[in-house]
Every structure is written in C-alpha cells, then in structure tokens.
Amino acid sequence: MYTQLIQQFKDAQSAAASAYSVVIGAERAAFTGSLSEYSAMETRSEYKAERELTSFCQRLQSRLVMEASRKFAPAGGRIEIDSAREADRFGLDVADALRKGHLPDMDGFWQHLEQTFGGDAGERVAFEQAAKAIISGFWLKPDAEIKRTSSAVVLEKRVTSQSSFHSKGQREVYYSSQQSVATTFDGLATFSTKHQFGKLAWELRNFSVHRLTFSTREKLSFTGLDIVLFNDKWQFKFAHDVGDALSIFISEFGAEYLASHDRY
C-alpha cells in the first residue's frame, strides 16, 4: 500500500514530463521563424526529478513514523520514535534503494513499526520514555532522598528565569529552560494518565510555559500538585497519593535509566 504510493509518484513524474514535452513542441512550432536559446518552458533535469523522488520517499518515511507515534501510543500518552534508528534496524535506505532502481520497501517498514511498537510494546515504550523524562527533569538519582512533608511529596527542578520583557515586575522562564519544563510536564502527564489522575494529566498537557509570567514564590495549582516558582528553581509539591504513585511509576518503568543516572 505505502510502497505503491512511490510508484504512483513516479508515474506522476513521467506523466508530467510527457506533458511538458508537448508544451515544448508547441512552443518550438510557434517560433519557427526565429532561432533562440531562450525558452519560455522550463524542463526539469533528470537530477532534479531524482532529487524530487528521493525527497518524497523520505517524507513518506517520516509520515509513517509520525503515524506510528500517534497510533501505537497509549491513550493520553505519546511515543517518540527515532526514524533513522528504526530505518537502520529494518534495513531501509531510501537513497540506496532508488540508486539501484528499486522502490523503497515502505510496506515492510510499516510492518516493522507495528511489530516494534504495536500493542503492549508501544505502551511500555511510552511509559519508559515518560519515566526517563521525569528522572532527567528532576535529576533524580538512586540514592537521592525525596522530601516528604505532612501534606506533600516534594521534588525540585532547576528552572532558570529572567525579568519579563513584556510584563513589568514579572519574570518569565529563560528560553533554554522552556523545553525542559515542557518535557517534564509531558512525562508527568503520561504518568498521570497511567495512574488514573485524568484531570491532572489534562491540566499538565494544556499548560504553556512559553506564555507564563510570574512573581517569585508565586504558586501554580493543579489537581494534586502545587508548584512554587522561584527565580532559579521550581518546587513541585505532589499530594501524597500522586507522589506515591509517581514513585511506583518510576520504579516500574525507569529503574534501569535511574541506575544509569548514578554514573553522571
């Protein structure tokens, strides 16, 4: 099915080339009385057509990876798939296949993605990636003691901020920290969905750090989570049931990565 799309694209290229040739012939007939190297009709070189086909195949490969990321992710979660790595594991080399006159096997590549990420496998990959994002976001280590108060389980995340250019007296998250915050929130949202904290997951996914302005020690309140914002760190205060579930989630899906974090 997907490999056939490449053949259809090649057929379209051939049809276009034939149509261009007709126009070129008509132009030459219209100017029979004069000689000129100039032509109103531009034709695509063989090199340009090959490059166009290669580009189409590469975009189709990316589209399949995007579809797999969407289709095989657990509800409310996501999977990050390394397109180059999976293509290498399957043995898909678009440029090499075209150079040999073959159609890149996109149907086989899709089957590889299904086998690798379909069903329970995709869920586990998504949860492992979420656990990794959480561990990295809070820079957790195996021997680190997590603070527990009478009302919350507390974790701290380094988040650099600066004076806001748009709101006087306010601060905004420094550009270099914005992606880290977004990635941590995304990991926490996936965890929240897994452990049935649906409202918290929704709130985290719909939060935009890019538009945030705040005052020092201001608090963001979510369902089961308060975040106190300081100039160079954020203090996450999880309700006990959320914090305990988070600890279980990290132990189940992030143990191997957590152990490797102890080496850094």
CSV table of C-alpha atoms in Angstrom, one decimal:
chain,number,residue,atom,x,y,z
A,1,MET,CA,0.0,0.0,0.0
A,2,TYR,CA,2.6,2.5,1.0
A,3,THR,CA,5.2,1.3,-1.4
A,4,GLN,CA,2.6,1.7,-4.2
A,5,LEU,CA,2.5,5.4,-3.4
A,6,ILE,CA,6.1,5.7,-4.5
A,7,GLN,CA,5.2,4.1,-7.8
A,8,GLN,CA,2.2,6.4,-8.2
A,9,PHE,CA,4.6,9.4,-7.6
A,10,LYS,CA,7.0,8.1,-10.3
A,11,ASP,CA,4.1,7.7,-12.7
A,12,ALA,CA,3.0,11.2,-12.0
A,13,GLN,CA,6.6,12.4,-12.7
A,14,SER,CA,6.6,10.6,-16.0
A,15,ALA,CA,3.2,12.0,-16.9
A,16,ALA,CA,4.3,15.5,-16.1
A,17,ALA,CA,7.5,15.1,-18.2
A,18,SER,CA,5.3,14.0,-21.2
A,19,ALA,CA,3.0,16.9,-20.7
A,20,TYR,CA,6.0,19.3,-20.6
A,21,SER,CA,7.3,17.8,-23.8
A,22,VAL,CA,4.1,18.6,-25.6
A,23,VAL,CA,4.3,22.3,-24.5
A,24,ILE,CA,8.0,22.5,-25.6
A,25,GLY,CA,7.0,21.1,-29.0
A,26,ALA,CA,4.2,23.6,-29.3
A,27,GLU,CA,6.5,26.5,-28.3
A,28,ARG,CA,9.0,25.5,-30.9
A,29,ALA,CA,6.3,25.3,-33.6
A,30,ALA,CA,5.1,28.7,-32.6
A,31,PHE,CA,8.5,30.3,-33.1
A,32,THR,CA,9.7,28.5,-36.3
A,33,GLY,CA,10.7,31.8,-37.9
A,34,SER,CA,13.4,32.7,-35.3
A,35,LEU,CA,16.3,31.0,-33.6
A,36,SER,CA,16.9,31.4,-29.8
A,37,GLU,CA,18.4,29.6,-26.9
A,38,TYR,CA,15.7,31.1,-24.7
A,39,SER,CA,12.6,29.0,-24.0
A,40,ALA,CA,9.5,30.0,-22.1
A,41,MET,CA,9.0,26.4,-21.0
A,42,GLU,CA,11.5,25.1,-18.4
A,43,THR,CA,12.0,21.4,-18.2
A,44,ARG,CA,13.1,19.5,-15.1
A,45,SER,CA,16.5,17.9,-15.4
A,46,GLU,CA,16.9,14.2,-14.6
A,47,TYR,CA,18.9,15.1,-11.5
A,48,LYS,CA,16.0,17.3,-10.3
A,49,ALA,CA,13.5,14.6,-10.9
A,50,GLU,CA,15.6,12.1,-8.9
A,51,ARG,CA,16.0,14.5,-6.1
A,52,GLU,CA,12.3,15.2,-6.0
A,53,LEU,CA,11.6,11.4,-5.8
A,54,THR,CA,14.1,10.9,-3.0
A,55,SER,CA,12.6,13.8,-1.1
A,56,PHE,CA,9.1,12.3,-1.5
A,57,CYS,CA,10.3,8.9,-0.2
A,58,GLN,CA,12.0,10.5,2.8
A,59,ARG,CA,8.9,12.5,3.7
A,60,LEU,CA,6.8,9.3,3.3
A,61,GLN,CA,9.1,7.6,5.8
A,62,SER,CA,8.7,10.4,8.2
A,63,ARG,CA,4.9,10.3,7.8
A,64,LEU,CA,4.9,6.6,8.7
A,65,VAL,CA,6.9,7.3,11.8
A,66,MET,CA,4.5,10.1,12.8
A,67,GLU,CA,1.5,7.8,12.2
A,68,ALA,CA,3.1,5.0,14.3
A,69,SER,CA,3.8,7.5,17.1
A,70,ARG,CA,0.2,8.5,17.1
A,71,LYS,CA,-1.4,5.1,16.6
A,72,PHE,CA,0.6,3.0,19.0
A,73,ALA,CA,0.8,5.4,21.9
A,74,PRO,CA,-1.3,4.7,24.9
A,75,ALA,CA,-4.4,6.9,25.5
A,76,GLY,CA,-3.3,10.3,26.6
A,77,GLY,CA,0.4,9.4,26.1
A,78,ARG,CA,2.9,9.7,23.3
A,79,ILE,CA,5.8,7.7,21.8
A,80,GLU,CA,9.0,9.3,20.5
A,81,ILE,CA,10.3,7.1,17.6
A,82,ASP,CA,13.8,7.7,16.2
A,83,SER,CA,13.1,7.4,12.5
A,84,ALA,CA,16.8,6.9,11.5
A,85,ARG,CA,17.3,4.2,14.1
A,86,GLU,CA,14.2,2.2,13.1
A,87,ALA,CA,15.1,2.5,9.4
A,88,ASP,CA,18.5,1.2,10.2
A,89,ARG,CA,17.1,-1.7,12.3
A,90,PHE,CA,14.8,-2.6,9.5
A,91,GLY,CA,17.3,-2.1,6.7
A,92,LEU,CA,15.6,0.7,4.9
A,93,ASP,CA,17.9,3.0,2.9
A,94,VAL,CA,15.8,5.2,0.6
A,95,ALA,CA,18.7,6.7,-1.4
A,96,ASP,CA,20.4,3.3,-1.9
A,97,ALA,CA,17.2,1.6,-3.0
A,98,LEU,CA,16.4,4.3,-5.5
A,99,ARG,CA,20.0,4.3,-6.8
A,100,LYS,CA,19.6,0.5,-7.5
A,101,GLY,CA,16.3,1.2,-9.3
A,102,HIS,CA,14.2,-0.4,-6.6
A,103,LEU,CA,11.2,1.0,-4.7
A,104,PRO,CA,12.0,1.6,-1.0
A,105,ASP,CA,10.0,-1.1,1.0
A,106,MET,CA,7.7,1.2,2.9
A,107,ASP,CA,5.2,-1.6,3.5
A,108,GLY,CA,7.8,-3.7,5.2
A,109,PHE,CA,9.0,-0.6,7.2
A,110,TRP,CA,5.4,-0.1,8.4
A,111,GLN,CA,5.2,-3.8,9.4
A,112,HIS,CA,8.4,-3.3,11.4
A,113,LEU,CA,6.9,-0.3,13.2
A,114,GLU,CA,3.8,-2.3,14.0
A,115,GLN,CA,5.8,-5.2,15.4
A,116,THR,CA,8.1,-3.0,17.4
A,117,PHE,CA,5.5,-0.5,18.9
A,118,GLY,CA,2.1,-2.1,18.5
A,119,GLY,CA,0.0,-3.4,21.4
A,120,ASP,CA,1.6,-3.5,24.8
A,121,ALA,CA,5.0,-2.8,23.4
A,122,GLY,CA,4.1,0.7,22.5
A,123,GLU,CA,2.6,1.4,25.9
A,124,ARG,CA,5.7,0.3,27.6
A,125,VAL,CA,7.9,2.4,25.4
A,126,ALA,CA,5.7,5.4,26.1
A,127,PHE,CA,5.9,4.8,29.9
A,128,GLU,CA,9.6,4.2,29.8
A,129,GLN,CA,10.1,7.5,27.9
A,130,ALA,CA,7.9,9.3,30.3
A,131,ALA,CA,9.8,7.9,33.3
A,132,LYS,CA,13.1,9.0,31.7
A,133,ALA,CA,11.7,12.5,31.1
A,134,ILE,CA,10.7,12.7,34.8
A,135,ILE,CA,14.0,11.3,36.1
A,136,SER,CA,16.0,13.7,33.9
A,137,GLY,CA,13.7,16.6,34.6
A,138,PHE,CA,14.2,16.4,38.4
A,139,TRP,CA,17.7,15.0,38.1
A,140,LEU,CA,16.8,12.0,40.3
A,141,LYS,CA,19.4,9.5,41.4
A,142,PRO,CA,19.0,6.1,43.1
A,143,ASP,CA,20.3,7.2,46.4
A,144,ALA,CA,18.6,10.6,46.5
A,145,GLU,CA,16.2,11.2,49.4
A,146,ILE,CA,12.8,12.5,48.4
A,147,LYS,CA,11.5,15.1,50.8
A,148,ARG,CA,8.1,14.1,52.3
A,149,THR,CA,6.1,16.5,54.5
A,150,SER,CA,2.8,16.1,56.3
A,151,SER,CA,1.0,17.4,53.2
A,152,ALA,CA,3.1,16.6,50.2
A,153,VAL,CA,5.9,14.7,48.4
A,154,VAL,CA,8.4,17.4,47.3
A,155,LEU,CA,10.7,17.4,44.2
A,156,GLU,CA,12.7,20.3,42.9
A,157,LYS,CA,13.6,21.2,39.3
A,158,ARG,CA,16.1,23.7,38.1
A,159,VAL,CA,14.3,26.3,36.0
A,160,THR,CA,16.1,29.5,35.1
A,161,SER,CA,14.1,32.7,34.7
A,162,GLN,CA,14.7,36.3,33.8
A,163,SER,CA,12.9,39.6,34.1
A,164,SER,CA,9.9,39.7,31.6
A,165,PHE,CA,10.3,42.0,28.6
A,166,HIS,CA,6.5,42.3,28.4
A,167,SER,CA,5.2,42.5,32.0
A,168,LYS,CA,6.9,44.9,34.4
A,169,GLY,CA,7.9,43.4,37.7
A,170,GLN,CA,7.2,39.8,36.4
A,171,ARG,CA,9.5,37.0,35.4
A,172,GLU,CA,9.5,34.6,32.5
A,173,VAL,CA,11.2,31.2,32.0
A,174,TYR,CA,14.5,31.6,30.2
A,175,TYR,CA,14.4,30.2,26.7
A,176,SER,CA,16.9,27.4,27.4
A,177,SER,CA,14.7,26.1,30.3
A,178,GLN,CA,11.4,26.1,28.4
A,179,GLN,CA,11.9,22.8,26.6
A,180,SER,CA,13.0,21.1,29.8
A,181,VAL,CA,9.8,22.2,31.6
A,182,ALA,CA,7.6,21.2,28.7
A,183,THR,CA,9.3,17.7,28.5
A,184,THR,CA,8.9,17.2,32.3
A,185,PHE,CA,5.3,18.2,32.2
A,186,ASP,CA,4.7,15.8,29.3
A,187,GLY,CA,6.2,13.0,31.2
A,188,LEU,CA,4.2,13.8,34.3
A,189,ALA,CA,1.0,13.9,32.1
A,190,THR,CA,1.7,10.4,30.7
A,191,PHE,CA,2.3,9.1,34.3
A,192,SER,CA,-0.9,10.8,35.4
A,193,THR,CA,-2.9,9.2,32.7
A,194,LYS,CA,-1.4,5.8,33.5
A,195,HIS,CA,-2.4,6.1,37.2
A,196,GLN,CA,-5.9,7.5,36.6
A,197,PHE,CA,-5.2,11.1,37.5
A,198,GLY,CA,-7.0,12.2,34.5
A,199,LYS,CA,-7.7,15.8,35.4
A,200,LEU,CA,-4.1,16.4,36.4
A,201,ALA,CA,-3.0,14.9,33.0
A,202,TRP,CA,-5.3,17.2,31.2
A,203,GLU,CA,-4.1,20.3,33.1
A,204,LEU,CA,-0.4,19.5,32.5
A,205,ARG,CA,-0.9,18.9,28.8
A,206,ASN,CA,-2.8,22.2,28.4
A,207,PHE,CA,-0.2,24.3,30.3
A,208,SER,CA,2.0,26.5,28.2
A,209,VAL,CA,5.3,27.5,29.8
A,210,HIS,CA,6.0,29.8,26.8
A,211,ARG,CA,3.3,32.3,27.8
A,212,LEU,CA,4.0,32.1,31.5
A,213,THR,CA,4.9,35.2,33.5
A,214,PHE,CA,5.1,35.0,37.3
A,215,SER,CA,6.3,36.6,40.5
A,216,THR,CA,8.9,35.0,42.8
A,217,ARG,CA,7.3,32.5,45.1
A,218,GLU,CA,4.0,32.5,43.1
A,219,LYS,CA,2.2,29.2,43.1
A,220,LEU,CA,0.7,27.2,40.3
A,221,SER,CA,-2.1,25.0,41.4
A,222,PHE,CA,-3.1,21.8,39.6
A,223,THR,CA,-5.2,18.8,40.8
A,224,GLY,CA,-3.0,17.0,43.3
A,225,LEU,CA,0.0,19.2,42.5
A,226,ASP,CA,1.2,22.7,43.6
A,227,ILE,CA,4.3,24.3,42.1
A,228,VAL,CA,6.1,27.1,43.8
A,229,LEU,CA,8.1,29.2,41.4
A,230,PHE,CA,11.4,30.7,42.4
A,231,ASN,CA,13.9,32.5,40.2
A,232,ASP,CA,16.2,29.5,39.5
A,233,LYS,CA,14.1,26.5,40.6
A,234,TRP,CA,10.6,25.2,40.8
A,235,GLN,CA,9.4,23.3,43.8
A,236,PHE,CA,6.8,20.6,42.9
A,237,LYS,CA,4.6,19.6,45.8
A,238,PHE,CA,2.6,16.4,45.0
A,239,ALA,CA,-0.3,15.3,47.1
A,240,HIS,CA,0.6,12.0,48.8
A,241,ASP,CA,-1.4,9.8,46.6
A,242,VAL,CA,0.1,11.3,43.5
A,243,GLY,CA,3.6,11.3,44.9
A,244,ASP,CA,3.4,7.7,46.0
A,245,ALA,CA,2.0,6.6,42.6
A,246,LEU,CA,4.8,8.6,40.9
A,247,SER,CA,7.4,6.6,43.0
A,248,ILE,CA,5.8,3.3,41.8
A,249,PHE,CA,5.8,4.5,38.2
A,250,ILE,CA,9.5,5.4,38.3
A,251,SER,CA,10.4,2.1,39.9
A,252,GLU,CA,8.4,0.1,37.3
A,253,PHE,CA,9.4,2.0,34.2
A,254,GLY,CA,12.5,3.9,35.0
A,255,ALA,CA,14.6,1.7,37.2
A,256,GLU,CA,17.3,0.9,34.5
A,257,TYR,CA,17.6,4.6,33.5
A,258,LEU,CA,17.6,5.7,37.1
A,259,ALA,CA,20.5,3.4,37.8
A,260,SER,CA,22.5,4.8,34.9
A,261,HIS,CA,21.9,8.3,36.2
A,262,ASP,CA,24.0,7.5,39.2
A,263,ARG,CA,27.1,7.5,36.9
A,264,TYR,CA,26.7,11.1,35.9
